[in-house]
Every structure is written in structure tokens, then in C-alpha cells.
Short mmCIF file of C-alpha atoms in Angstrom, two decimals:
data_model
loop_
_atom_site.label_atom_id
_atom_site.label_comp_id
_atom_site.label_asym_id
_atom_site.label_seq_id
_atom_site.Cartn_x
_atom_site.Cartn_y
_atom_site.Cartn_z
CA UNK A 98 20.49 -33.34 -75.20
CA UNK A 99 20.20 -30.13 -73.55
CA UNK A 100 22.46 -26.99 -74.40
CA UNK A 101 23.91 -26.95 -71.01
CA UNK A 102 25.72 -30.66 -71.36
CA UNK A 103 27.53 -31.85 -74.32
CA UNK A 104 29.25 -35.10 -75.64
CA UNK A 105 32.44 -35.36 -77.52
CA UNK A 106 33.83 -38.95 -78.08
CA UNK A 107 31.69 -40.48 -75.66
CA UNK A 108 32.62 -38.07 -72.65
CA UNK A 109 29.71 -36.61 -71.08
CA UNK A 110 30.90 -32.50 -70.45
CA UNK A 111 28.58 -30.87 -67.25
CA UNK A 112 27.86 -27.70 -67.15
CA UNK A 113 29.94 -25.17 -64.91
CA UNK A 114 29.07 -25.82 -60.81
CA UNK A 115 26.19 -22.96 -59.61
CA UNK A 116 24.19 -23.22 -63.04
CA UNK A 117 20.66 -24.50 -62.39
CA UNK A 118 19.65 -26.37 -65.74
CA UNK A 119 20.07 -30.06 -64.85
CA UNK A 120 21.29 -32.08 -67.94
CA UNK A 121 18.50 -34.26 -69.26
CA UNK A 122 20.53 -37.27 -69.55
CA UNK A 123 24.25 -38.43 -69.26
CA UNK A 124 26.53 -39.60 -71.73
CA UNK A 125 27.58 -43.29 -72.52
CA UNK A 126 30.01 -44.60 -69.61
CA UNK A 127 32.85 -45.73 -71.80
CA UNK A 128 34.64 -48.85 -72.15
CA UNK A 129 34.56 -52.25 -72.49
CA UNK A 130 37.53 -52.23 -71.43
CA UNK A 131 40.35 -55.04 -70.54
CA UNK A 132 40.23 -55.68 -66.84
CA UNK A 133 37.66 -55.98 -64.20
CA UNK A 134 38.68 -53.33 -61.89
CA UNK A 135 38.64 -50.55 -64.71
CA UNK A 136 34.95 -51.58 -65.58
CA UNK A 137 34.00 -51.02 -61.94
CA UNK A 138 35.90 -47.77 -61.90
CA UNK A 139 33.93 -46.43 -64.40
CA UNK A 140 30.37 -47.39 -63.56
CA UNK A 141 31.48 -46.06 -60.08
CA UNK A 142 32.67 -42.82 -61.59
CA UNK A 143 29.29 -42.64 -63.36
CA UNK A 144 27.34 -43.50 -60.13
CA UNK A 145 29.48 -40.45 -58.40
CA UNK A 146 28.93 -38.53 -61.43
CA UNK A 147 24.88 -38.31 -60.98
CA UNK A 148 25.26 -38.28 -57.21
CA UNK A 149 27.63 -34.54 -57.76
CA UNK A 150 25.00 -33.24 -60.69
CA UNK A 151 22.57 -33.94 -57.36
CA UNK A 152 24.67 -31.88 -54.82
CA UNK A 153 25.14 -28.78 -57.69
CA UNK A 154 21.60 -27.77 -58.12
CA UNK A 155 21.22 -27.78 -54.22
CA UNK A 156 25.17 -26.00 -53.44
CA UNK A 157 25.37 -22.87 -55.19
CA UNK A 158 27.78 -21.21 -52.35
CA UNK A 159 31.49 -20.85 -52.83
CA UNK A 160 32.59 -24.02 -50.95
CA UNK A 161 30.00 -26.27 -52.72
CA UNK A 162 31.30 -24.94 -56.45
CA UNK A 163 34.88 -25.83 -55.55
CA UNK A 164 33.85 -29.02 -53.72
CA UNK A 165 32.35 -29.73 -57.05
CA UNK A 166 34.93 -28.77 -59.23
CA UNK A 167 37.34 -31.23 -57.07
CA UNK A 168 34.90 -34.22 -57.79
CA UNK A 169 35.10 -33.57 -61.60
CA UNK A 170 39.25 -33.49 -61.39
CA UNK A 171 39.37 -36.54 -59.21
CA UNK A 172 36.72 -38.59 -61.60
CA UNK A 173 38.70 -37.73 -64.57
CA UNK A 174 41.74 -38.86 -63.07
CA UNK A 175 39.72 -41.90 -61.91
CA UNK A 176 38.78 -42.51 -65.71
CA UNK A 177 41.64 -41.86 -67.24
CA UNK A 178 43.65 -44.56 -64.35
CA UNK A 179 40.78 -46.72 -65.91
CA UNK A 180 41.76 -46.58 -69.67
CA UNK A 181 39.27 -45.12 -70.86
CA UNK A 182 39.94 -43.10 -74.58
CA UNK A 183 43.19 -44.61 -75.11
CA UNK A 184 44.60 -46.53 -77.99
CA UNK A 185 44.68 -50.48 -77.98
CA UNK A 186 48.46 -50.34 -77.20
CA UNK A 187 48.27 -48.13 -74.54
CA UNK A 188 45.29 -49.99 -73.18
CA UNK A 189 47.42 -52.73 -72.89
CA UNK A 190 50.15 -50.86 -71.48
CA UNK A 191 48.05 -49.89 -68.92
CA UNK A 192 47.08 -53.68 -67.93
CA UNK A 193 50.25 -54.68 -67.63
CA UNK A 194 50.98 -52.07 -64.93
CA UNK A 195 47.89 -51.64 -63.53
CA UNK A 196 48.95 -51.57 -59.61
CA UNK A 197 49.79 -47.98 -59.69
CA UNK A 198 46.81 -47.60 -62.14
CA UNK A 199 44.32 -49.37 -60.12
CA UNK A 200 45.93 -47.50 -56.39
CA UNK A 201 45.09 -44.14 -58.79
CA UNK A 202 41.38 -45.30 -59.86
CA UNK A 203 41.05 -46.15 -55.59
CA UNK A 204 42.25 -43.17 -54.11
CA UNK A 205 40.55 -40.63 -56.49
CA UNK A 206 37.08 -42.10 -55.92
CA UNK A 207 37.67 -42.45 -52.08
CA UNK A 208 37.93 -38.80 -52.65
CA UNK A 209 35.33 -37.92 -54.28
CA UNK A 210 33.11 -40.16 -51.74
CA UNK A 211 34.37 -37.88 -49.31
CA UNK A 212 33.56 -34.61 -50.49
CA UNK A 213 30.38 -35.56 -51.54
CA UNK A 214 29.63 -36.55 -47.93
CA UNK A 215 30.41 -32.79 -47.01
CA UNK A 216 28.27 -32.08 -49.74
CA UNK A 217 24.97 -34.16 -49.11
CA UNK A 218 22.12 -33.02 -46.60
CA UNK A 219 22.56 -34.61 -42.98
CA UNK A 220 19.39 -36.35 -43.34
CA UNK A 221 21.31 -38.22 -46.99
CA UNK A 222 24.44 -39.02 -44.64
CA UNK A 223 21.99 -39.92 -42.00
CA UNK A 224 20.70 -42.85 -44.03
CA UNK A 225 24.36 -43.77 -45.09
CA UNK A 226 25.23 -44.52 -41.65
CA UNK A 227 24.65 -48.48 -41.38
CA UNK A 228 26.95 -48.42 -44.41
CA UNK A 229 29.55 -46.62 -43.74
CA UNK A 230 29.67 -48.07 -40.10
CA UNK A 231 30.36 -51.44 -41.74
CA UNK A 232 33.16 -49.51 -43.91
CA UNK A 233 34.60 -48.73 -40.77
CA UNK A 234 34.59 -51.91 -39.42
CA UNK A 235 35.80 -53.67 -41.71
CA UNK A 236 39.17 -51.45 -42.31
CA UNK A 237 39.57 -49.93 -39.23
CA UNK A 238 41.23 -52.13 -36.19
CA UNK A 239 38.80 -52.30 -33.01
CA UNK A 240 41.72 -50.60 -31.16
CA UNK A 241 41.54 -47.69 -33.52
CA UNK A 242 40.53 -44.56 -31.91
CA UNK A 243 38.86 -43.92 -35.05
CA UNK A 244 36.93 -47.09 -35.42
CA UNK A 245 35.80 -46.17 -31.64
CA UNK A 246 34.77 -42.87 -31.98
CA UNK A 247 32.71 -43.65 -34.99
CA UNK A 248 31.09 -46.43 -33.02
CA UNK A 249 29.87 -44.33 -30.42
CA UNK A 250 27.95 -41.75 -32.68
CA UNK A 251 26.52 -44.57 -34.14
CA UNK A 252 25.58 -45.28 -30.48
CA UNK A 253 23.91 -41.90 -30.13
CA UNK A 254 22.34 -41.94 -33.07
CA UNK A 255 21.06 -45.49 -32.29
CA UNK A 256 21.87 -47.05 -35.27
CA UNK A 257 21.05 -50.61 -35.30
CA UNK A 258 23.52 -53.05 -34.28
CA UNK A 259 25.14 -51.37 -32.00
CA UNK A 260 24.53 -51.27 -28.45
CA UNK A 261 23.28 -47.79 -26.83
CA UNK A 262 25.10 -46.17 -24.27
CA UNK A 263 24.19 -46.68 -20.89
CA UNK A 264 23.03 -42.95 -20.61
CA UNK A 265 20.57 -42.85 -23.70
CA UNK A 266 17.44 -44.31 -22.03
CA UNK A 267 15.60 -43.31 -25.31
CA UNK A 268 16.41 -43.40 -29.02
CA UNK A 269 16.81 -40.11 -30.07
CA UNK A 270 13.99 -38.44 -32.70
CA UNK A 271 15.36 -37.79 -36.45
CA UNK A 272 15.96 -34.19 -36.11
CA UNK A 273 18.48 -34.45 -32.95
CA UNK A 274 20.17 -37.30 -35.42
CA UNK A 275 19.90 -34.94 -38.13
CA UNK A 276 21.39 -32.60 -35.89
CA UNK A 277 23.88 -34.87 -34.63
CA UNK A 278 25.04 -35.79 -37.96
CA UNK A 279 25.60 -32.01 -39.02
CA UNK A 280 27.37 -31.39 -36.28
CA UNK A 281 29.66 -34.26 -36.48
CA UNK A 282 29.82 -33.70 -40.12
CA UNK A 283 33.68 -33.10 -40.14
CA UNK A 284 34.19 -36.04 -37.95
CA UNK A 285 32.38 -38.68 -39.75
CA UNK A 286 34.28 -37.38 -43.53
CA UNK A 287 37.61 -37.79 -41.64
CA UNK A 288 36.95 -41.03 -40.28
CA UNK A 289 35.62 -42.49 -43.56
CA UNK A 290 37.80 -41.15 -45.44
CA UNK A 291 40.82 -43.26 -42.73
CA UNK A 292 38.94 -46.05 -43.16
CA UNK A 293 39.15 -46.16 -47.13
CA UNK A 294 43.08 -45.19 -47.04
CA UNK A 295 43.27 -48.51 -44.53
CA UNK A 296 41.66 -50.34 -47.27
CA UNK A 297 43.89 -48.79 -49.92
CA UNK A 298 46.82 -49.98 -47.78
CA UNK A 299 45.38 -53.36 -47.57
CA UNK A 300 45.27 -53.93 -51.05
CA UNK A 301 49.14 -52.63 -51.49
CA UNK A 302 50.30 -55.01 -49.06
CA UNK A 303 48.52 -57.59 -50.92
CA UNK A 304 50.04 -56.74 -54.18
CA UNK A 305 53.31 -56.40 -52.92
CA UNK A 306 53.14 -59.96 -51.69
CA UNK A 307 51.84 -61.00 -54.57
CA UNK A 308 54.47 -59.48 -56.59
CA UNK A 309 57.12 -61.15 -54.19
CA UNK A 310 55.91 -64.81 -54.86
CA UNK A 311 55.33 -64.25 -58.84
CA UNK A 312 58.89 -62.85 -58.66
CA UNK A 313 60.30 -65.47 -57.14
CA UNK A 314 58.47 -67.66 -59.07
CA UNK A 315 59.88 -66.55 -62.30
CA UNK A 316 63.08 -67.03 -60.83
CA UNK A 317 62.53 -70.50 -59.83
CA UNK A 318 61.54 -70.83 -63.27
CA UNK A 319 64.46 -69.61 -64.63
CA UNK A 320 66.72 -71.67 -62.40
CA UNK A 321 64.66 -74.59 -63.45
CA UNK A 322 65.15 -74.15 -66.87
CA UNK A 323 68.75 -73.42 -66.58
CA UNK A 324 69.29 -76.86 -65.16
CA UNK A 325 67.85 -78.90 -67.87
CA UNK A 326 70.02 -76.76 -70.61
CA UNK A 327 73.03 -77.47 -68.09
CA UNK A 328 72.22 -81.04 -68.24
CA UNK A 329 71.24 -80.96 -72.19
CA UNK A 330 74.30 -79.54 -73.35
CA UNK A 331 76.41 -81.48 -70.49
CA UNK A 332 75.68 -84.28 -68.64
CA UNK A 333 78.48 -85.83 -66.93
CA UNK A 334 78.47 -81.94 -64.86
CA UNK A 335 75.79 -82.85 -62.45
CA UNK A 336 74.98 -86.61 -63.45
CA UNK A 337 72.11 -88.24 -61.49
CA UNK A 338 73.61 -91.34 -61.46
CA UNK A 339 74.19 -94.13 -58.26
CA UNK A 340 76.59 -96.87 -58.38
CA UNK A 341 74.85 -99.76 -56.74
CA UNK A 342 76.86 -102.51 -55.51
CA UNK A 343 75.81 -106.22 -55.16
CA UNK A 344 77.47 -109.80 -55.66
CA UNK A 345 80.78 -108.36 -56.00
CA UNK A 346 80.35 -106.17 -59.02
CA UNK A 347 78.83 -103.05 -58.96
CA UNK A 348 76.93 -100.67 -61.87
CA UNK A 349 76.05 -97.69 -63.16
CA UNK A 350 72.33 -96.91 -62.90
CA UNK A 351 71.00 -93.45 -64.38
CA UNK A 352 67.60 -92.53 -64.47
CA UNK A 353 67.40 -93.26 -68.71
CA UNK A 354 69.82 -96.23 -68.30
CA UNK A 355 72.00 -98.33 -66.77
CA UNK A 356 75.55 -100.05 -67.58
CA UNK A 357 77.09 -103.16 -67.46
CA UNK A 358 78.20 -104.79 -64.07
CA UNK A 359 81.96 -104.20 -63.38
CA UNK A 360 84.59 -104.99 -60.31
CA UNK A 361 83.72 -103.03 -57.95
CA UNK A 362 86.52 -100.22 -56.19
CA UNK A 363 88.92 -102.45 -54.35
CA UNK A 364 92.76 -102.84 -54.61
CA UNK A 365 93.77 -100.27 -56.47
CA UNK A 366 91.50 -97.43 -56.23
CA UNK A 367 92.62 -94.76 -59.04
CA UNK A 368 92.09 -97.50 -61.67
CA UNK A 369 89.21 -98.23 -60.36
CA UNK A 370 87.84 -94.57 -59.71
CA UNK A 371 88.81 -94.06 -63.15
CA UNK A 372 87.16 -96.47 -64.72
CA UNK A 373 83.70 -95.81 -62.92
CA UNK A 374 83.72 -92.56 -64.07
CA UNK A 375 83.99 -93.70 -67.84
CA UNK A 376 81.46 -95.57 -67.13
CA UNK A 377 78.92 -92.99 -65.66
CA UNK A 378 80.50 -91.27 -68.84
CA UNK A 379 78.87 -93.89 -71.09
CA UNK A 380 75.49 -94.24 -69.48
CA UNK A 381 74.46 -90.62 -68.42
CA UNK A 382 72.47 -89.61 -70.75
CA UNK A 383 71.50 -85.60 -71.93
CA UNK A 384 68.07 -86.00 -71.00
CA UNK A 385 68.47 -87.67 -67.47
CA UNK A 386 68.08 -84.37 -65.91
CA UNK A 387 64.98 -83.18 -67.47
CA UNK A 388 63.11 -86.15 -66.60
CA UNK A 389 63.57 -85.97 -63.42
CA UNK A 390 62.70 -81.94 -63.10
CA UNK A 391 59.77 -83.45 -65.40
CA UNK A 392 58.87 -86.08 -63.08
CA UNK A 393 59.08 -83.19 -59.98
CA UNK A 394 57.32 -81.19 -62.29
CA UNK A 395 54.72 -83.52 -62.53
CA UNK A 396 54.97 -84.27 -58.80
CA UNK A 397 54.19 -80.75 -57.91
CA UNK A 398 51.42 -79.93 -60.22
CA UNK A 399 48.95 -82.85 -58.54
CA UNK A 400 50.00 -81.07 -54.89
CA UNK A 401 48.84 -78.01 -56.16
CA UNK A 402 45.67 -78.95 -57.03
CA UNK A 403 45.37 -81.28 -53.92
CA UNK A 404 46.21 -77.42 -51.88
CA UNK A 405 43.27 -75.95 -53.91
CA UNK A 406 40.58 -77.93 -51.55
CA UNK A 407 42.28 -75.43 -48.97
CA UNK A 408 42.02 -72.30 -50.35
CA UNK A 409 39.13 -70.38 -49.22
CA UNK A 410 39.50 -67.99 -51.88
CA UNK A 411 39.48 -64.09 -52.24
CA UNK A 412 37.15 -61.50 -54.12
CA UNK A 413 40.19 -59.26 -54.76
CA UNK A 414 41.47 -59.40 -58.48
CA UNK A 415 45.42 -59.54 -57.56
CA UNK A 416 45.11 -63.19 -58.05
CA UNK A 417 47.23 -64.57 -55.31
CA UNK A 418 46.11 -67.98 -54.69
CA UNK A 419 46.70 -68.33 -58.87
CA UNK A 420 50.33 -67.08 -58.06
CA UNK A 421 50.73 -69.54 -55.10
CA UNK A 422 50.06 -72.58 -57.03
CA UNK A 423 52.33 -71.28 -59.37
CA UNK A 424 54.59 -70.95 -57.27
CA UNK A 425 54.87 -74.81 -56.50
CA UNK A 426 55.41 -75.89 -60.02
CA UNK A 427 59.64 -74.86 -60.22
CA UNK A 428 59.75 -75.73 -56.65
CA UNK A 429 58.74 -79.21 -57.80
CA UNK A 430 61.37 -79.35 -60.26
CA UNK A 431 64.05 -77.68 -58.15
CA UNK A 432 63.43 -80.10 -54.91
CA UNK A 433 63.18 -82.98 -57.08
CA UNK A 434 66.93 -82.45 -58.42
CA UNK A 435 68.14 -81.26 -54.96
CA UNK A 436 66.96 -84.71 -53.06
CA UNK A 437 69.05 -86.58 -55.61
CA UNK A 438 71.66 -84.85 -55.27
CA UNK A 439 71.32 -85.19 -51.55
CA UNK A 440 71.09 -88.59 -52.12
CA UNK A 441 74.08 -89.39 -54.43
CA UNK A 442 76.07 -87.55 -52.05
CA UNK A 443 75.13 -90.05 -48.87
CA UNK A 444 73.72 -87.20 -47.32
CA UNK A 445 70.76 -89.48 -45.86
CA UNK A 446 71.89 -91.99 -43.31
CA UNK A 447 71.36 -95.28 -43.90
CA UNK A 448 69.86 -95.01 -47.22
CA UNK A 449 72.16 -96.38 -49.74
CA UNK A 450 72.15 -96.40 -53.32
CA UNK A 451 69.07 -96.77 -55.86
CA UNK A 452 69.67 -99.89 -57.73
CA UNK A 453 67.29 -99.50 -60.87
CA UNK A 454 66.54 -96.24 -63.15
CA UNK A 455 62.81 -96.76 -61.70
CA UNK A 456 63.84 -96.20 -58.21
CA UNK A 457 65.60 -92.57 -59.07
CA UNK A 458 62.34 -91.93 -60.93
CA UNK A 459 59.86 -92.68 -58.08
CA UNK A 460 62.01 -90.80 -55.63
CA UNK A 461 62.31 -87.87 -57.98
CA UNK A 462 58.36 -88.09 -57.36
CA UNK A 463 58.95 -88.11 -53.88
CA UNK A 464 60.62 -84.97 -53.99
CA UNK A 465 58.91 -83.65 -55.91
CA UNK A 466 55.72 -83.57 -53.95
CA UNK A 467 57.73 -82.82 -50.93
CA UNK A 468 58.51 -79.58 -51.79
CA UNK A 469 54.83 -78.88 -50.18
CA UNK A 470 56.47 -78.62 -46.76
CA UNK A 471 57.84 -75.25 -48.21
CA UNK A 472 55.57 -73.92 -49.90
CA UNK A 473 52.96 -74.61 -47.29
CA UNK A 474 54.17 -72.31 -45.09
CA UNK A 475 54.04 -69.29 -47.95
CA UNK A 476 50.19 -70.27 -48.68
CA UNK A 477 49.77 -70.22 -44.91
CA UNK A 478 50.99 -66.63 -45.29
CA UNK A 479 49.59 -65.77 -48.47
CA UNK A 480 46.17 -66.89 -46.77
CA UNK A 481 46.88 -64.58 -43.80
CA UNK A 482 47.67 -61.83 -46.11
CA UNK A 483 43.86 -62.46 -48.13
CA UNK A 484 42.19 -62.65 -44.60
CA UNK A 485 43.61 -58.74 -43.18
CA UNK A 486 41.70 -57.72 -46.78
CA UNK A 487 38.94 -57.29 -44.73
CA UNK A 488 36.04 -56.55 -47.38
CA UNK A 489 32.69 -57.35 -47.71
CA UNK A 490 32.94 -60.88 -47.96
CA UNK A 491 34.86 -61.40 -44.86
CA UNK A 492 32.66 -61.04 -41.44
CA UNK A 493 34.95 -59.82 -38.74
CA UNK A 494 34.92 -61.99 -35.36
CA UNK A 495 33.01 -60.11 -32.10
CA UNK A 496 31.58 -57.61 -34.61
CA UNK A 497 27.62 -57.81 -35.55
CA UNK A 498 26.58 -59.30 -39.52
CA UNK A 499 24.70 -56.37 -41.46
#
């Protein structure tokens, strides 16, 4: 390696900005490291890496050394966001709160983007300009002012897929784009540079709602499991129980079991009323309530993975749709209690009460599955959420395909 660079624990360590020796070749890029993200952080801090080394040898002037020295600062904050030299347990540490971590890796490298584009030649910006039109389109609203201006020099410069203006007859030669391009320099940084904050805030909104469903999916969870301990350690609290009457004699029927026929409540009530509830006493059972958040449970899992066939899908690594289908599991559970407990009550009209533990069962199902009228409407939103990502893989209506 030559004199000018050295490598200590994997780090490659440039030489200082102005000096002309260019290092022969670069050190190791780090990692493997836990998550996805951080291994695209650092072979894009790499990639930036090579591209500054580039810019030094032709920037020896006061604004290109500090330009340069702000590209080294923002890649090692970059890396470091990333992971990279740490212990296993703070590795881990860093996974498990790696929104702030990942916001860090994002913003630093949109920075160093940007000052290498006031670095580079016109004529390397020049060529950049299909690409960084689509970056603009695809973060930047069509009503932007931004997004408009940007569209216009693409106009002059006649890049393709964009119309010309009605005054350029002729596409103009590469030197008057090179010329436009250096003298729009500032604008084009600026606007690039809005563009990749929009798509920063993008993928904060998206965490944030994905951090609101897994929240409230945990407690749904919890609530879940604090019914079936409720019913465990007491049953007659919240029995799920119906008292069916037929023939003159009525029964208990819970969804593990079922009494004996007795006289039903007539005459005198209190003895009667009393005598019912010894007998709900005798057949509820501790494990009536689990089965049914089971059975809802159960319910809920096959509509989730009848709601996958809708899910278009996403190329960003919050994993939303994951936490969406999640999400249905304790809803399952939780509407599959609540519509029996609707029921017992009479709340339904008309619909009187289940006669056999295999009825309370298959409407348990019923609930179950029905909690997809609710959580339909957060998927439609969570889908909503996916689609104003607007990267790569998502081609914006009324704008051209590159």
C-alpha cells in the first residue's frame, strides 16, 4: 500500500485533501454486518469514498479541501450509524434502534452526494442529469416549485424525456449544456439535495406508522393475553355461557360443556336466578375463554394470509405489510370474545341463544374472521402510506418511465 494511505483495523485512512499521490488501492469495506440497510450504507460510503479521492487530485483550492474534509466527517458518521467496528452487543444494540441509526446513515450520505456534486466537473453532473431528474421526480410533488424548476433546465438542456420548450427550436451543443450546468450549479445541488430530504421524510412517516400499528399490536397482544389469565384463574367473571331454552326446561351450554336441563325462570324468579347461576357455576369451565380467543385466533390467521394476495408489496426494509398481518392476529382473538359477549347480552336482535357448545365455537370463528372489516381499513392506509414512498420501484402517473 502506498505511504500516503494506511489501514488500521480494517479502516482505510486517506491522505490529507490537496496532496497529489493517489492511494493505490482502498481498504476492506467492513462488515458483514446484521441488517440490510447498514450493508448498503457501507458499500455506498465506499462508492462515495473513491468518487471524493476523484474530486481531491482535481480540487486543490480552499473550497474543494474543506468540501473534502466535510465528505470524510459525514462518511464516518455514515459508518459508524452503520455499525461498523463495534462490539457484538452494541451491534445489536444498534439493530434494535436502528430508525434514528438508519435516518443518520440517510442524511449523511445525501450530504456527501451533494457536495460532491459542487465538486465534480459540469460535464460529470452533465451526464448525471437523467438520474437525478428521476430523483426529483420521484420525491418531489409536481406542484413543487422545485420539481418545476428542475424540469425546465432539463428542458434546456434537452434531456430526454422531457419535452423542449416552445422557444428552443434546436437542441443545444454540449458546451452551452456544459455551460448551463455550471451556471446552474448552485441550483441543481439545492434542488437535489430537497429532493433527498423529501425522501428522508418519506421514510419517517413510514416508520412512524409502522411503529403505531406494531405498538398497538403489542397491546392487543397484551389485552389478549390478559383475558385468557382472567378467564384461567376465574371463570364465572366473564363466562361465555347461553342459557338456551326449549320444551319447558332450559340449560346451560358453555363452549367446553354443557349442563343438565332444569325448570326454566318462571314463578319465582330469585330462586330461579339463583339457581341458574350455580349452574353456569358448575359448567363454565377455566379454559372456555381461551378456546374461543384460540378459535378467533385461528380465525384471523387464515384472513391474514387470504389479505396477502392484496398486498402489492414494498422494497423498503421497515417491514410494514409483516406488521399489518400482525396486527390481525389479537384482533382475531379480541373480536372473537367481544361478539360473544355481544351476543350473551341480546345485543343482536332477533338472534337468540346458541343451543350447543359447537354453535359458540363456529361463531367465535365468525368473529373472528370478522375482525377484517377493521383492520381492512388500516392496510388500506398502511398501503397508502407504502405508495407516497415513491422510490424506484414505483412509476409515478403522467410522468415519463426512464
Amino acid at each position: 500500500m502506498s505511504a500516503t494511505a494506511r489501514q488500521d483495523d480494517g479502516q482505510l485512512h486517506m491522505p490529507p485533501c490537496g496532496e497529489h499521490t493517489v492511494p493505490l488501492r482502498f481498504g476492506a469495506l467492513g462488515g458483514p454486518v446484521g441488517v440490510g440497510w447498514q450493508e448498503g450504507t457501507l458499500t455506498r460510503a465506499a462508492e462515495l469514498e473513491a468518487l471524493c479521492v476523484c474530486m481531491e487530485q482535481r480540487h486543490l483550492h480552499t473550497q474543494g479541501r474543506v468540501l473534502c474534509g466535510a465528505v470524510r466527517r459525514h462518511l464516518d458518521a455514515a459508518r459508524d450509524a452503520a455499525g461498523l467496528g463495534k462490539s457484538h452487543l452494541r451491534r445489536l444494540f444498534l439493530v434494535l434502534r436502528s430508525g434514528p441509526l438508519m435516518e443518520r446513515a440517510m442524511s449523511n450520505l445525501d450530504a456527501v452526494e451533494a457536495h460532491l456534486l459542487n465538486l465534480e466537473p459540469a460535464a460529470d453532473v452533465l451526464g448525471q442529469m437523467p438520474c437525478l431528474l428521476r430523483h426529483v421526480q420521484c420525491h418531489l410533488h409536481p406542484n413543487d416549485p422545485r420539481r418545476q424548476e428542475f424540469e425546465r433546465l432539463a428542458r434546456r438542456l434537452g434531456i430526454g424525456g422531457i419535452d423542449p420548450l416552445p422557444q428552443i427550436t434546436t437542441e443545444p451543443s454540449r458546451a452551452d449544456q456544459i455551460r448551463m450546468v455550471e451556471d446552474d450549479r448552485r441550483r441543481i445541488v439545492a434542488i437535489v439535495r430537497g429532493a433527498s430530504s423529501a425522501a428522508l421524510r418519506e421514510q419517517v412517516r413510514l416508520r412512524s406508522f409502522r411503529n403505531i400499528v406494531v405498538t398497538t399490536t403489542v397491546l392487543m397482544t397484551l389485552l389478549a393475553i390478559g383475558l385468557a389469565i382472567t378467564g384461567l384463574t376465574s371463570p364465572q367473571l366473564v363466562p361465555m355461557c347461553f342459557v338456551p331454552e326449549e320444551s319447558g326446561s332450559a340449560m346451560v351450554v358453555c363452549p367446553n360443556a354443557q349442563s343438565r336441563p332444569f325448570a326454566p325462570l318462571s314463578g319465582n324468579p330469585e330462586p330461579d336466578a339463583l339457581e341458574m347461576d350455580d349452574m353456569i357455576g358448575e359448567t363454565v369451565r377455566p379454559a372456555d375463554l381461551l378456546v374461543i380467543e384460540l378459535v378467533g385466533l385461528t380465525a384471523a390467521a387464515v384472513a391474514a394470509a387470504a389479505a396477502i394476495r392484496g398486498l402489492k408489496g414494498s422494497s423498503e426494509r421497515y417491514g410494514l405489510p409483516v406488521a399489518l398481518a400482525a396486527l390481525k392476529l389479537p384482533m382475531g382473538a379480541i373480536t372473537a370474545f367481544l361478539g360473544l359477549l355481544l351476543l350473551r347480552g341480546q345485543f343482536v336482535p332477533g338472534l337468540g341463544a346458541l343451543d350447543t357448545s359447537a354453535q359458540i365455537v363456529a361463531w367465535a370463528l365468525v368473529f373472528g374472521y370478522g375482525q377484517q372489516l377493521f383492520t381492512r381499513l388500516v392496510d388500506q392506509q398502511g398501503q397508502v402510506v407504502l405508495e407516497n414512498v415513491r422510490g424506484a420501484d414505483k412509476r409515478e402517473t403522467g410522468t415519463s418511465s426512464d
